[in-house]
Every structure is written in structure tokens, then in C-alpha cells.
Amino acid sequence: MAGGTLYVIATPIGNMADLSPRAQRLLAEVDLVAAEDTRHTGRLLSHFGIEKPQMALHEHNEQAVLGQLLERLEGGASVALVSDAGTPLISDPGYRLVRAAHEAGIPVSPVPGPSAVIAALSVAGLPTDRFCFEGFLPARPGPRRARLATLASEPRTLVCYVSVHRVRETLDDCVAAFGASRPAFVGRELTKLHEQAHYASLGEIAAMLDDGRLPAKGEFVLVIGGAPEREAAREGEPFERRLLEVLAAELPASRAAAVAAAVTGGNRQRLYRELVALSRREES
């Protein structure tokens, strides 16, 4: 095989049988595996009888190990970049390495395969001709609700990952932002033993979580239908007003104005005055 190539290799999101024959061959042939978690990848390699040196590459050390990896690649070594599950760089580390390899003239080759985003979309029963991927929504309630407010009139199908630790509150915030009747899909533990895949309204999915039909365990992918035409057409001042209402409930006026300005590109002082006026109207 040609040396000096960075292979971006997709690995299983749960079912080991989903690792492609090409991915198995390349993992056995490369000189080094750059892994998000060497222990996790070690188990994957061991499952397929592969022994290979690894180097950890994750969000906290990616910049620090770039030089070492580029030196190996420029010296003719072939490197496989893998994440814990799915396709690297899709809400996983690695883009700095890929960009640096391109800039250094090092060949970068994709080895496609599993991706939780695409797996969920393929069975969601929602339009897939156009979609937007939000990755993990903000962990803190205020920023998360502000982000959802910006997406309320988005006409494309929306996909996001949901941490098991925040699945309940995230669903509540989605219901508040999009309405309980908005069509949606939730995938839990996709490709794994206890896989669940449900097409329902956001309100129904929240109810399933409440009554235990959807356990708060494992990995979640949430797919939400785009806004109906009449909602998608609403923009400008109505959207700004909704955003201010959400932020005002979560943040001090000065901070809310700063966030609103960053989201909308509006004037921070004007937005602050709007927030103060909104607060006064609510008080009266």
C-alpha cells in the first residue's frame, strides 16, 4: 500500500459486523492508528485480531500531537484516524489533523461506513433531501433554548445527538421550541442489542420517556421534522421577538442582549432596550 496517507476510517456505532472489509484490511496495514480512545479502539482491533501501535488523538490533545503525526506521515508512514464510533470528525475530533494534512500536501483518503446521523435519517420517515446536523446541543439550559429558538422556523429536517444525561430536559425544550405536534424520530442504541427506533410527535416521544417505553439509557439521535411552510416563512422581527422571550426567561437582560445580538446580528443596545420593555410589559 502507498505510504504517507492519512486514512479516515469509519468504525461501528454498536454492531461490530458493520466494520467493512476494506476498513479491516487498512487497519491491519497502516503503520499507526490515531484513536480518540486507545482503550476503546484496542478492543475493536482485538476483536478482529489486529495488533497495531496507537496514538491518542482527542479534543484535549489534538493540537499538541499534530506535529508528531504530521512528521510520521511526511516520513512515509500511513496513519488511520478513528473515533470511538462512527465516522471521524462528525461531532468527533480530527478536523485539525485532516486540515493540516491537506495543507502539508499529504493524501487524505476516506474509508466510509457507519454514521449515526445517516443511520437515523435512513429510518426516520422524515424528508432527507435537505437536512441540517446540529451535533450536540449546548449543555446549559439557556444557550440550548436560545439555539433551539433559532431553529424553530428551519424548514429542513433537523438532526442532533442527545446525551443520556440531558435527554429529558432536551425533549422538554424541543417541545417548547417546536411544539408538541412536530413530527420527529428518536433512535436509541442504534445497531445495538437494545435498539429502539420510534417515529412519533415530539410530545409523544416525551411521553414515552416519562412512562418508561423509552428508557433513559444509552445513545440517542433525535430527528425533527422541518417547520411547516407557514412557520418557515415567518422571519425578521417575529423571530427576534421569540428569541428575546426565551432568553429573557433564562438570563439577565445584559447577557440576553449579548446572546441575541450574536445570534441575529442585531444591535446589542437596541436589543437590550427591547428586553427591558418586554420585562416591563410582562410585569404590568
PDB file of C-alpha atoms in Angstrom:
ATOM      1  CA  MET A   1       0.000   0.000   0.000  1.00  0.00           C
ATOM      2  CA  ALA A   2       1.107   3.572  -0.622  1.00  0.00           C
ATOM      3  CA  GLY A   3       2.845   5.216   2.319  1.00  0.00           C
ATOM      4  CA  GLY A   4       2.281   8.650   3.707  1.00  0.00           C
ATOM      5  CA  THR A   5      -1.519   8.567   3.554  1.00  0.00           C
ATOM      6  CA  LEU A   6      -3.997   9.559   6.238  1.00  0.00           C
ATOM      7  CA  TYR A   7      -6.990   7.213   6.167  1.00  0.00           C
ATOM      8  CA  VAL A   8     -10.161   8.494   7.832  1.00  0.00           C
ATOM      9  CA  ILE A   9     -11.893   5.259   8.786  1.00  0.00           C
ATOM     10  CA  ALA A  10     -15.497   4.873   9.949  1.00  0.00           C
ATOM     11  CA  THR A  11     -15.962   2.285  12.692  1.00  0.00           C
ATOM     12  CA  PRO A  12     -19.103   0.582  14.077  1.00  0.00           C
ATOM     13  CA  ILE A  13     -21.569   2.570  16.168  1.00  0.00           C
ATOM     14  CA  GLY A  14     -22.517  -0.597  18.010  1.00  0.00           C
ATOM     15  CA  ASN A  15     -22.529  -3.708  15.838  1.00  0.00           C
ATOM     16  CA  MET A  16     -19.014  -5.000  15.186  1.00  0.00           C
ATOM     17  CA  ALA A  17     -20.168  -6.687  11.952  1.00  0.00           C
ATOM     18  CA  ASP A  18     -20.606  -3.229  10.432  1.00  0.00           C
ATOM     19  CA  LEU A  19     -16.856  -2.689  10.074  1.00  0.00           C
ATOM     20  CA  SER A  20     -16.258  -3.021   6.328  1.00  0.00           C
ATOM     21  CA  PRO A  21     -13.738  -5.497   4.885  1.00  0.00           C
ATOM     22  CA  ARG A  22     -11.757  -2.561   3.457  1.00  0.00           C
ATOM     23  CA  ALA A  23     -11.639  -0.871   6.856  1.00  0.00           C
ATOM     24  CA  GLN A  24     -10.426  -4.107   8.452  1.00  0.00           C
ATOM     25  CA  ARG A  25      -7.703  -4.502   5.829  1.00  0.00           C
ATOM     26  CA  LEU A  26      -6.444  -0.948   6.172  1.00  0.00           C
ATOM     27  CA  LEU A  27      -6.428  -1.064   9.971  1.00  0.00           C
ATOM     28  CA  ALA A  28      -4.225  -4.144   9.686  1.00  0.00           C
ATOM     29  CA  GLU A  29      -1.903  -2.499   7.127  1.00  0.00           C
ATOM     30  CA  VAL A  30      -1.344   1.050   8.398  1.00  0.00           C
ATOM     31  CA  ASP A  31       1.687   1.901  10.483  1.00  0.00           C
ATOM     32  CA  LEU A  32      -0.223   3.722  13.212  1.00  0.00           C
ATOM     33  CA  VAL A  33      -3.783   4.211  14.441  1.00  0.00           C
ATOM     34  CA  ALA A  34      -4.706   7.661  15.779  1.00  0.00           C
ATOM     35  CA  ALA A  35      -7.602   6.886  18.112  1.00  0.00           C
ATOM     36  CA  GLU A  36      -9.983   9.023  20.153  1.00  0.00           C
ATOM     37  CA  ASP A  37      -9.735   6.471  22.985  1.00  0.00           C
ATOM     38  CA  THR A  38      -6.966   3.897  22.659  1.00  0.00           C
ATOM     39  CA  ARG A  39      -8.667   1.525  25.103  1.00  0.00           C
ATOM     40  CA  HIS A  40     -11.899   1.538  23.106  1.00  0.00           C
ATOM     41  CA  THR A  41     -10.098   1.144  19.793  1.00  0.00           C
ATOM     42  CA  GLY A  42      -7.872  -1.512  21.328  1.00  0.00           C
ATOM     43  CA  ARG A  43     -10.959  -3.656  21.943  1.00  0.00           C
ATOM     44  CA  LEU A  44     -12.093  -3.116  18.350  1.00  0.00           C
ATOM     45  CA  LEU A  45      -8.712  -4.120  16.953  1.00  0.00           C
ATOM     46  CA  SER A  46      -8.502  -7.121  19.265  1.00  0.00           C
ATOM     47  CA  HIS A  47     -11.950  -8.287  18.117  1.00  0.00           C
ATOM     48  CA  PHE A  48     -10.597  -8.548  14.574  1.00  0.00           C
ATOM     49  CA  GLY A  49      -7.224  -9.966  15.592  1.00  0.00           C
ATOM     50  CA  ILE A  50      -5.332  -6.797  14.679  1.00  0.00           C
ATOM     51  CA  GLU A  51      -2.238  -5.669  16.595  1.00  0.00           C
ATOM     52  CA  LYS A  52      -1.248  -2.112  15.797  1.00  0.00           C
ATOM     53  CA  PRO A  53       0.514   0.785  17.571  1.00  0.00           C
ATOM     54  CA  GLN A  54      -1.875   3.530  18.646  1.00  0.00           C
ATOM     55  CA  MET A  55      -1.606   7.202  19.486  1.00  0.00           C
ATOM     56  CA  ALA A  56      -4.352   9.018  21.369  1.00  0.00           C
ATOM     57  CA  LEU A  57      -5.945  11.908  19.491  1.00  0.00           C
ATOM     58  CA  HIS A  58      -8.899  13.556  21.208  1.00  0.00           C
ATOM     59  CA  GLU A  59     -10.391  17.020  21.679  1.00  0.00           C
ATOM     60  CA  HIS A  60      -7.997  17.877  24.519  1.00  0.00           C
ATOM     61  CA  ASN A  61      -4.706  16.929  22.849  1.00  0.00           C
ATOM     62  CA  GLU A  62      -5.304  17.170  19.097  1.00  0.00           C
ATOM     63  CA  GLN A  63      -3.309  20.350  18.637  1.00  0.00           C
ATOM     64  CA  ALA A  64      -0.469  19.002  20.762  1.00  0.00           C
ATOM     65  CA  VAL A  65       0.004  15.757  18.797  1.00  0.00           C
ATOM     66  CA  LEU A  66      -0.390  17.256  15.322  1.00  0.00           C
ATOM     67  CA  GLY A  67       3.338  17.717  14.882  1.00  0.00           C
ATOM     68  CA  GLN A  68       4.153  14.110  15.742  1.00  0.00           C
ATOM     69  CA  LEU A  69       1.507  12.714  13.392  1.00  0.00           C
ATOM     70  CA  LEU A  70       2.493  15.006  10.519  1.00  0.00           C
ATOM     71  CA  GLU A  71       6.130  14.021  10.991  1.00  0.00           C
ATOM     72  CA  ARG A  72       5.188  10.348  10.727  1.00  0.00           C
ATOM     73  CA  LEU A  73       3.047  10.985   7.637  1.00  0.00           C
ATOM     74  CA  GLU A  74       5.700  13.111   5.925  1.00  0.00           C
ATOM     75  CA  GLY A  75       8.206  10.367   6.663  1.00  0.00           C
ATOM     76  CA  GLY A  76       6.146   7.898   4.644  1.00  0.00           C
ATOM     77  CA  ALA A  77       4.063   6.253   7.366  1.00  0.00           C
ATOM     78  CA  SER A  78       0.390   5.555   6.814  1.00  0.00           C
ATOM     79  CA  VAL A  79      -1.984   6.562   9.624  1.00  0.00           C
ATOM     80  CA  ALA A  80      -5.583   5.536  10.314  1.00  0.00           C
ATOM     81  CA  LEU A  81      -7.748   8.120  12.063  1.00  0.00           C
ATOM     82  CA  VAL A  82     -10.649   6.597  14.013  1.00  0.00           C
ATOM     83  CA  SER A  83     -13.119   7.835  16.596  1.00  0.00           C
ATOM     84  CA  ASP A  84     -14.869   5.826  19.299  1.00  0.00           C
ATOM     85  CA  ALA A  85     -17.812   5.115  17.000  1.00  0.00           C
ATOM     86  CA  GLY A  86     -18.995   6.141  13.554  1.00  0.00           C
ATOM     87  CA  THR A  87     -17.313   8.472  11.097  1.00  0.00           C
ATOM     88  CA  PRO A  88     -14.462  10.634  12.452  1.00  0.00           C
ATOM     89  CA  LEU A  89     -14.979  14.428  12.546  1.00  0.00           C
ATOM     90  CA  ILE A  90     -18.793  14.083  12.708  1.00  0.00           C
ATOM     91  CA  SER A  91     -19.115  15.550  16.229  1.00  0.00           C
ATOM     92  CA  ASP A  92     -15.783  13.865  16.927  1.00  0.00           C
ATOM     93  CA  PRO A  93     -12.177  15.134  16.931  1.00  0.00           C
ATOM     94  CA  GLY A  94      -9.874  15.070  13.924  1.00  0.00           C
ATOM     95  CA  TYR A  95     -10.566  18.064  11.701  1.00  0.00           C
ATOM     96  CA  ARG A  96      -7.331  19.835  12.731  1.00  0.00           C
ATOM     97  CA  LEU A  97      -5.304  16.809  11.679  1.00  0.00           C
ATOM     98  CA  VAL A  98      -7.179  16.432   8.386  1.00  0.00           C
ATOM     99  CA  ARG A  99      -6.786  20.148   7.585  1.00  0.00           C
ATOM    100  CA  ALA A 100      -3.087  20.090   8.490  1.00  0.00           C
ATOM    101  CA  ALA A 101      -2.552  17.021   6.284  1.00  0.00           C
ATOM    102  CA  HIS A 102      -4.195  18.779   3.338  1.00  0.00           C
ATOM    103  CA  GLU A 103      -2.078  21.876   3.905  1.00  0.00           C
ATOM    104  CA  ALA A 104       1.068  19.729   4.025  1.00  0.00           C
ATOM    105  CA  GLY A 105       0.168  18.005   0.748  1.00  0.00           C
ATOM    106  CA  ILE A 106      -0.401  14.639   2.422  1.00  0.00           C
ATOM    107  CA  PRO A 107      -3.071  12.449   0.760  1.00  0.00           C
ATOM    108  CA  VAL A 108      -6.231  12.058   2.843  1.00  0.00           C
ATOM    109  CA  SER A 109      -8.473   9.137   1.942  1.00  0.00           C
ATOM    110  CA  PRO A 110     -11.976   8.435   3.329  1.00  0.00           C
ATOM    111  CA  VAL A 111     -12.984   4.905   4.242  1.00  0.00           C
ATOM    112  CA  PRO A 112     -16.757   5.346   4.575  1.00  0.00           C
ATOM    113  CA  GLY A 113     -19.019   3.344   6.791  1.00  0.00           C
ATOM    114  CA  PRO A 114     -21.237   3.721   9.859  1.00  0.00           C
ATOM    115  CA  SER A 115     -22.570   7.130  10.873  1.00  0.00           C
ATOM    116  CA  ALA A 116     -25.281   7.638  13.495  1.00  0.00           C
ATOM    117  CA  VAL A 117     -26.573  10.708  11.623  1.00  0.00           C
ATOM    118  CA  ILE A 118     -27.134   8.849   8.365  1.00  0.00           C
ATOM    119  CA  ALA A 119     -28.353   5.691  10.113  1.00  0.00           C
ATOM    120  CA  ALA A 120     -31.054   7.687  11.929  1.00  0.00           C
ATOM    121  CA  LEU A 121     -32.083   9.648   8.826  1.00  0.00           C
ATOM    122  CA  SER A 122     -32.407   6.452   6.798  1.00  0.00           C
ATOM    123  CA  VAL A 123     -35.121   5.081   9.101  1.00  0.00           C
ATOM    124  CA  ALA A 124     -36.674   8.295  10.426  1.00  0.00           C
ATOM    125  CA  GLY A 125     -39.514   8.554   7.920  1.00  0.00           C
ATOM    126  CA  LEU A 126     -38.839  12.292   7.527  1.00  0.00           C
ATOM    127  CA  PRO A 127     -37.617  14.216   4.456  1.00  0.00           C
ATOM    128  CA  THR A 128     -33.929  13.635   3.772  1.00  0.00           C
ATOM    129  CA  ASP A 129     -33.403  15.605   0.555  1.00  0.00           C
ATOM    130  CA  ARG A 130     -32.234  18.510   2.734  1.00  0.00           C
ATOM    131  CA  PHE A 131     -31.265  18.347   6.393  1.00  0.00           C
ATOM    132  CA  CYS A 132     -29.133  20.166   8.954  1.00  0.00           C
ATOM    133  CA  PHE A 133     -26.995  18.494  11.591  1.00  0.00           C
ATOM    134  CA  GLU A 134     -26.582  20.269  14.926  1.00  0.00           C
ATOM    135  CA  GLY A 135     -24.389  17.717  16.707  1.00  0.00           C
ATOM    136  CA  PHE A 136     -24.794  18.008  20.480  1.00  0.00           C
ATOM    137  CA  LEU A 137     -26.927  20.956  21.544  1.00  0.00           C
ATOM    138  CA  PRO A 138     -25.496  23.226  24.278  1.00  0.00           C
ATOM    139  CA  ALA A 139     -25.416  21.562  27.695  1.00  0.00           C
ATOM    140  CA  ARG A 140     -26.638  24.604  29.643  1.00  0.00           C
ATOM    141  CA  PRO A 141     -30.406  25.312  29.523  1.00  0.00           C
ATOM    142  CA  GLY A 142     -30.197  28.986  28.493  1.00  0.00           C
ATOM    143  CA  PRO A 143     -27.888  28.573  25.476  1.00  0.00           C
ATOM    144  CA  ARG A 144     -29.686  25.371  24.461  1.00  0.00           C
ATOM    145  CA  ARG A 145     -33.093  27.096  24.429  1.00  0.00           C
ATOM    146  CA  ALA A 146     -31.631  30.052  22.577  1.00  0.00           C
ATOM    147  CA  ARG A 147     -30.188  27.710  19.946  1.00  0.00           C
ATOM    148  CA  LEU A 148     -33.493  25.880  19.548  1.00  0.00           C
ATOM    149  CA  ALA A 149     -35.276  29.220  19.172  1.00  0.00           C
ATOM    150  CA  THR A 150     -33.067  29.991  16.167  1.00  0.00           C
ATOM    151  CA  LEU A 151     -34.110  26.651  14.637  1.00  0.00           C
ATOM    152  CA  ALA A 152     -37.858  26.925  15.246  1.00  0.00           C
ATOM    153  CA  SER A 153     -38.568  28.145  11.696  1.00  0.00           C
ATOM    154  CA  GLU A 154     -35.887  25.989   9.992  1.00  0.00           C
ATOM    155  CA  PRO A 155     -37.616  24.198   7.063  1.00  0.00           C
ATOM    156  CA  ARG A 156     -35.047  21.411   6.774  1.00  0.00           C
ATOM    157  CA  THR A 157     -35.103  18.195   8.779  1.00  0.00           C
ATOM    158  CA  LEU A 158     -33.001  18.654  11.911  1.00  0.00           C
ATOM    159  CA  VAL A 159     -30.682  16.005  13.381  1.00  0.00           C
ATOM    160  CA  CYS A 160     -28.931  16.197  16.734  1.00  0.00           C
ATOM    161  CA  TYR A 161     -27.201  13.924  19.202  1.00  0.00           C
ATOM    162  CA  VAL A 162     -28.644  13.875  22.724  1.00  0.00           C
ATOM    163  CA  SER A 163     -26.699  12.960  25.838  1.00  0.00           C
ATOM    164  CA  VAL A 164     -28.456  10.451  28.054  1.00  0.00           C
ATOM    165  CA  HIS A 165     -27.845  12.844  30.946  1.00  0.00           C
ATOM    166  CA  ARG A 166     -29.898  15.581  29.246  1.00  0.00           C
ATOM    167  CA  VAL A 167     -32.414  13.681  27.162  1.00  0.00           C
ATOM    168  CA  ARG A 168     -35.384  14.601  29.394  1.00  0.00           C
ATOM    169  CA  GLU A 169     -34.692  18.331  29.521  1.00  0.00           C
ATOM    170  CA  THR A 170     -33.700  18.453  25.850  1.00  0.00           C
ATOM    171  CA  LEU A 171     -37.005  16.920  24.802  1.00  0.00           C
ATOM    172  CA  ASP A 172     -38.879  19.393  27.007  1.00  0.00           C
ATOM    173  CA  ASP A 173     -37.015  22.261  25.376  1.00  0.00           C
ATOM    174  CA  CYS A 174     -37.709  20.868  21.892  1.00  0.00           C
ATOM    175  CA  VAL A 175     -41.428  20.636  22.669  1.00  0.00           C
ATOM    176  CA  ALA A 176     -41.370  24.235  23.888  1.00  0.00           C
ATOM    177  CA  ALA A 177     -39.472  25.449  20.798  1.00  0.00           C
ATOM    178  CA  PHE A 178     -41.155  23.414  18.047  1.00  0.00           C
ATOM    179  CA  GLY A 179     -44.494  22.388  19.550  1.00  0.00           C
ATOM    180  CA  ALA A 180     -45.637  19.014  20.845  1.00  0.00           C
ATOM    181  CA  SER A 181     -47.180  18.062  17.497  1.00  0.00           C
ATOM    182  CA  ARG A 182     -43.997  18.480  15.412  1.00  0.00           C
ATOM    183  CA  PRO A 183     -43.204  15.098  13.765  1.00  0.00           C
ATOM    184  CA  ALA A 184     -39.985  13.531  14.978  1.00  0.00           C
ATOM    185  CA  PHE A 185     -37.963  10.338  15.297  1.00  0.00           C
ATOM    186  CA  VAL A 186     -35.803   9.076  18.105  1.00  0.00           C
ATOM    187  CA  GLY A 187     -33.176   6.385  17.716  1.00  0.00           C
ATOM    188  CA  ARG A 188     -31.781   4.812  20.877  1.00  0.00           C
ATOM    189  CA  GLU A 189     -28.824   2.440  20.844  1.00  0.00           C
ATOM    190  CA  LEU A 190     -28.934   2.167  17.034  1.00  0.00           C
ATOM    191  CA  THR A 191     -27.436  -1.117  15.704  1.00  0.00           C
ATOM    192  CA  LYS A 192     -27.063  -2.446  19.259  1.00  0.00           C
ATOM    193  CA  LEU A 193     -28.857  -5.240  21.107  1.00  0.00           C
ATOM    194  CA  HIS A 194     -31.487  -2.980  22.689  1.00  0.00           C
ATOM    195  CA  GLU A 195     -32.054  -0.773  19.643  1.00  0.00           C
ATOM    196  CA  GLN A 196     -35.207   1.345  19.567  1.00  0.00           C
ATOM    197  CA  ALA A 197     -36.451   3.417  16.631  1.00  0.00           C
ATOM    198  CA  HIS A 198     -39.660   5.420  17.019  1.00  0.00           C
ATOM    199  CA  TYR A 199     -41.435   7.795  14.652  1.00  0.00           C
ATOM    200  CA  ALA A 200     -43.891   9.974  16.593  1.00  0.00           C
ATOM    201  CA  SER A 201     -44.591  13.568  17.564  1.00  0.00           C
ATOM    202  CA  LEU A 202     -42.205  15.318  19.937  1.00  0.00           C
ATOM    203  CA  GLY A 203     -44.892  15.253  22.615  1.00  0.00           C
ATOM    204  CA  GLU A 204     -45.408  11.516  22.187  1.00  0.00           C
ATOM    205  CA  ILE A 205     -41.679  10.840  22.384  1.00  0.00           C
ATOM    206  CA  ALA A 206     -41.505  12.847  25.622  1.00  0.00           C
ATOM    207  CA  ALA A 207     -44.408  10.767  26.985  1.00  0.00           C
ATOM    208  CA  MET A 208     -42.593   7.551  26.052  1.00  0.00           C
ATOM    209  CA  LEU A 209     -39.622   8.720  28.068  1.00  0.00           C
ATOM    210  CA  ASP A 210     -41.895   9.515  31.016  1.00  0.00           C
ATOM    211  CA  ASP A 211     -43.624   6.130  31.131  1.00  0.00           C
ATOM    212  CA  GLY A 212     -40.522   4.031  30.512  1.00  0.00           C
ATOM    213  CA  ARG A 213     -41.264   2.843  26.987  1.00  0.00           C
ATOM    214  CA  LEU A 214     -38.126   4.754  26.032  1.00  0.00           C
ATOM    215  CA  PRO A 215     -35.531   4.134  28.767  1.00  0.00           C
ATOM    216  CA  ALA A 216     -33.161   6.971  29.602  1.00  0.00           C
ATOM    217  CA  LYS A 217     -30.160   4.781  28.827  1.00  0.00           C
ATOM    218  CA  GLY A 218     -27.622   4.606  26.033  1.00  0.00           C
ATOM    219  CA  GLU A 219     -27.001   6.778  22.979  1.00  0.00           C
ATOM    220  CA  PHE A 220     -29.746   8.922  21.417  1.00  0.00           C
ATOM    221  CA  VAL A 221     -30.188  10.507  17.997  1.00  0.00           C
ATOM    222  CA  LEU A 222     -33.134  12.884  17.621  1.00  0.00           C
ATOM    223  CA  VAL A 223     -34.519  13.760  14.186  1.00  0.00           C
ATOM    224  CA  ILE A 224     -37.098  16.567  13.991  1.00  0.00           C
ATOM    225  CA  GLY A 225     -39.248  17.449  11.010  1.00  0.00           C
ATOM    226  CA  GLY A 226     -38.722  20.870   9.455  1.00  0.00           C
ATOM    227  CA  ALA A 227     -41.033  23.774  10.164  1.00  0.00           C
ATOM    228  CA  PRO A 228     -44.258  23.866   8.120  1.00  0.00           C
ATOM    229  CA  GLU A 229     -44.262  26.454   5.327  1.00  0.00           C
ATOM    230  CA  ARG A 230     -46.301  28.972   7.258  1.00  0.00           C
ATOM    231  CA  GLU A 231     -43.801  28.874  10.142  1.00  0.00           C
ATOM    232  CA  ALA A 232     -40.729  28.800   7.935  1.00  0.00           C
ATOM    233  CA  ALA A 233     -41.967  31.947   6.220  1.00  0.00           C
ATOM    234  CA  ARG A 234     -42.021  33.873   9.497  1.00  0.00           C
ATOM    235  CA  GLU A 235     -38.767  35.740   9.889  1.00  0.00           C
ATOM    236  CA  GLY A 236     -37.271  39.060  10.939  1.00  0.00           C
ATOM    237  CA  GLU A 237     -38.997  40.758  13.856  1.00  0.00           C
ATOM    238  CA  PRO A 238     -41.324  37.859  14.892  1.00  0.00           C
ATOM    239  CA  PHE A 239     -38.332  35.510  15.199  1.00  0.00           C
ATOM    240  CA  GLU A 240     -36.342  38.124  17.083  1.00  0.00           C
ATOM    241  CA  ARG A 241     -39.238  38.601  19.488  1.00  0.00           C
ATOM    242  CA  ARG A 242     -39.494  34.858  20.187  1.00  0.00           C
ATOM    243  CA  LEU A 243     -35.744  34.668  20.757  1.00  0.00           C
ATOM    244  CA  LEU A 244     -35.838  37.568  23.211  1.00  0.00           C
ATOM    245  CA  GLU A 245     -38.696  35.956  25.138  1.00  0.00           C
ATOM    246  CA  VAL A 246     -36.735  32.705  25.510  1.00  0.00           C
ATOM    247  CA  LEU A 247     -33.552  34.476  26.576  1.00  0.00           C
ATOM    248  CA  ALA A 248     -35.317  36.839  28.970  1.00  0.00           C
ATOM    249  CA  ALA A 249     -36.642  33.859  30.904  1.00  0.00           C
ATOM    250  CA  GLU A 250     -33.146  32.428  31.372  1.00  0.00           C
ATOM    251  CA  LEU A 251     -30.618  35.264  31.526  1.00  0.00           C
ATOM    252  CA  PRO A 252     -30.092  38.782  32.891  1.00  0.00           C
ATOM    253  CA  ALA A 253     -31.069  41.432  30.336  1.00  0.00           C
ATOM    254  CA  SER A 254     -27.484  42.458  29.520  1.00  0.00           C
ATOM    255  CA  ARG A 255     -26.387  38.881  28.902  1.00  0.00           C
ATOM    256  CA  ALA A 256     -29.562  38.053  26.973  1.00  0.00           C
ATOM    257  CA  ALA A 257     -28.997  41.091  24.733  1.00  0.00           C
ATOM    258  CA  ALA A 258     -25.439  39.964  24.013  1.00  0.00           C
ATOM    259  CA  VAL A 259     -26.566  36.446  23.053  1.00  0.00           C
ATOM    260  CA  ALA A 260     -29.424  37.784  20.909  1.00  0.00           C
ATOM    261  CA  ALA A 261     -27.032  40.147  19.116  1.00  0.00           C
ATOM    262  CA  ALA A 262     -24.628  37.284  18.408  1.00  0.00           C
ATOM    263  CA  VAL A 263     -27.433  35.112  17.021  1.00  0.00           C
ATOM    264  CA  THR A 264     -29.281  37.719  14.944  1.00  0.00           C
ATOM    265  CA  GLY A 265     -26.545  40.208  14.115  1.00  0.00           C
ATOM    266  CA  GLY A 266     -28.732  42.944  15.593  1.00  0.00           C
ATOM    267  CA  ASN A 267     -27.651  45.963  17.600  1.00  0.00           C
ATOM    268  CA  ARG A 268     -26.923  44.976  21.188  1.00  0.00           C
ATOM    269  CA  GLN A 269     -28.147  48.248  22.723  1.00  0.00           C
ATOM    270  CA  ARG A 270     -31.425  48.149  20.791  1.00  0.00           C
ATOM    271  CA  LEU A 271     -31.983  44.537  21.826  1.00  0.00           C
ATOM    272  CA  TYR A 272     -31.274  45.453  25.450  1.00  0.00           C
ATOM    273  CA  ARG A 273     -33.940  48.178  25.269  1.00  0.00           C
ATOM    274  CA  GLU A 274     -36.366  45.672  23.740  1.00  0.00           C
ATOM    275  CA  LEU A 275     -35.688  43.250  26.594  1.00  0.00           C
ATOM    276  CA  VAL A 276     -36.264  45.934  29.225  1.00  0.00           C
ATOM    277  CA  ALA A 277     -39.510  46.955  27.524  1.00  0.00           C
ATOM    278  CA  LEU A 278     -40.591  43.317  27.279  1.00  0.00           C
ATOM    279  CA  SER A 279     -39.884  42.821  31.002  1.00  0.00           C
ATOM    280  CA  ARG A 280     -41.919  45.888  31.888  1.00  0.00           C
ATOM    281  CA  ARG A 281     -44.873  44.729  29.784  1.00  0.00           C
ATOM    282  CA  GLU A 282     -44.805  41.321  31.478  1.00  0.00           C
ATOM    283  CA  GLU A 283     -44.699  42.946  34.923  1.00  0.00           C
ATOM    284  CA  SER A 284     -47.686  45.147  34.131  1.00  0.00           C
TER     285      SER A 284
END
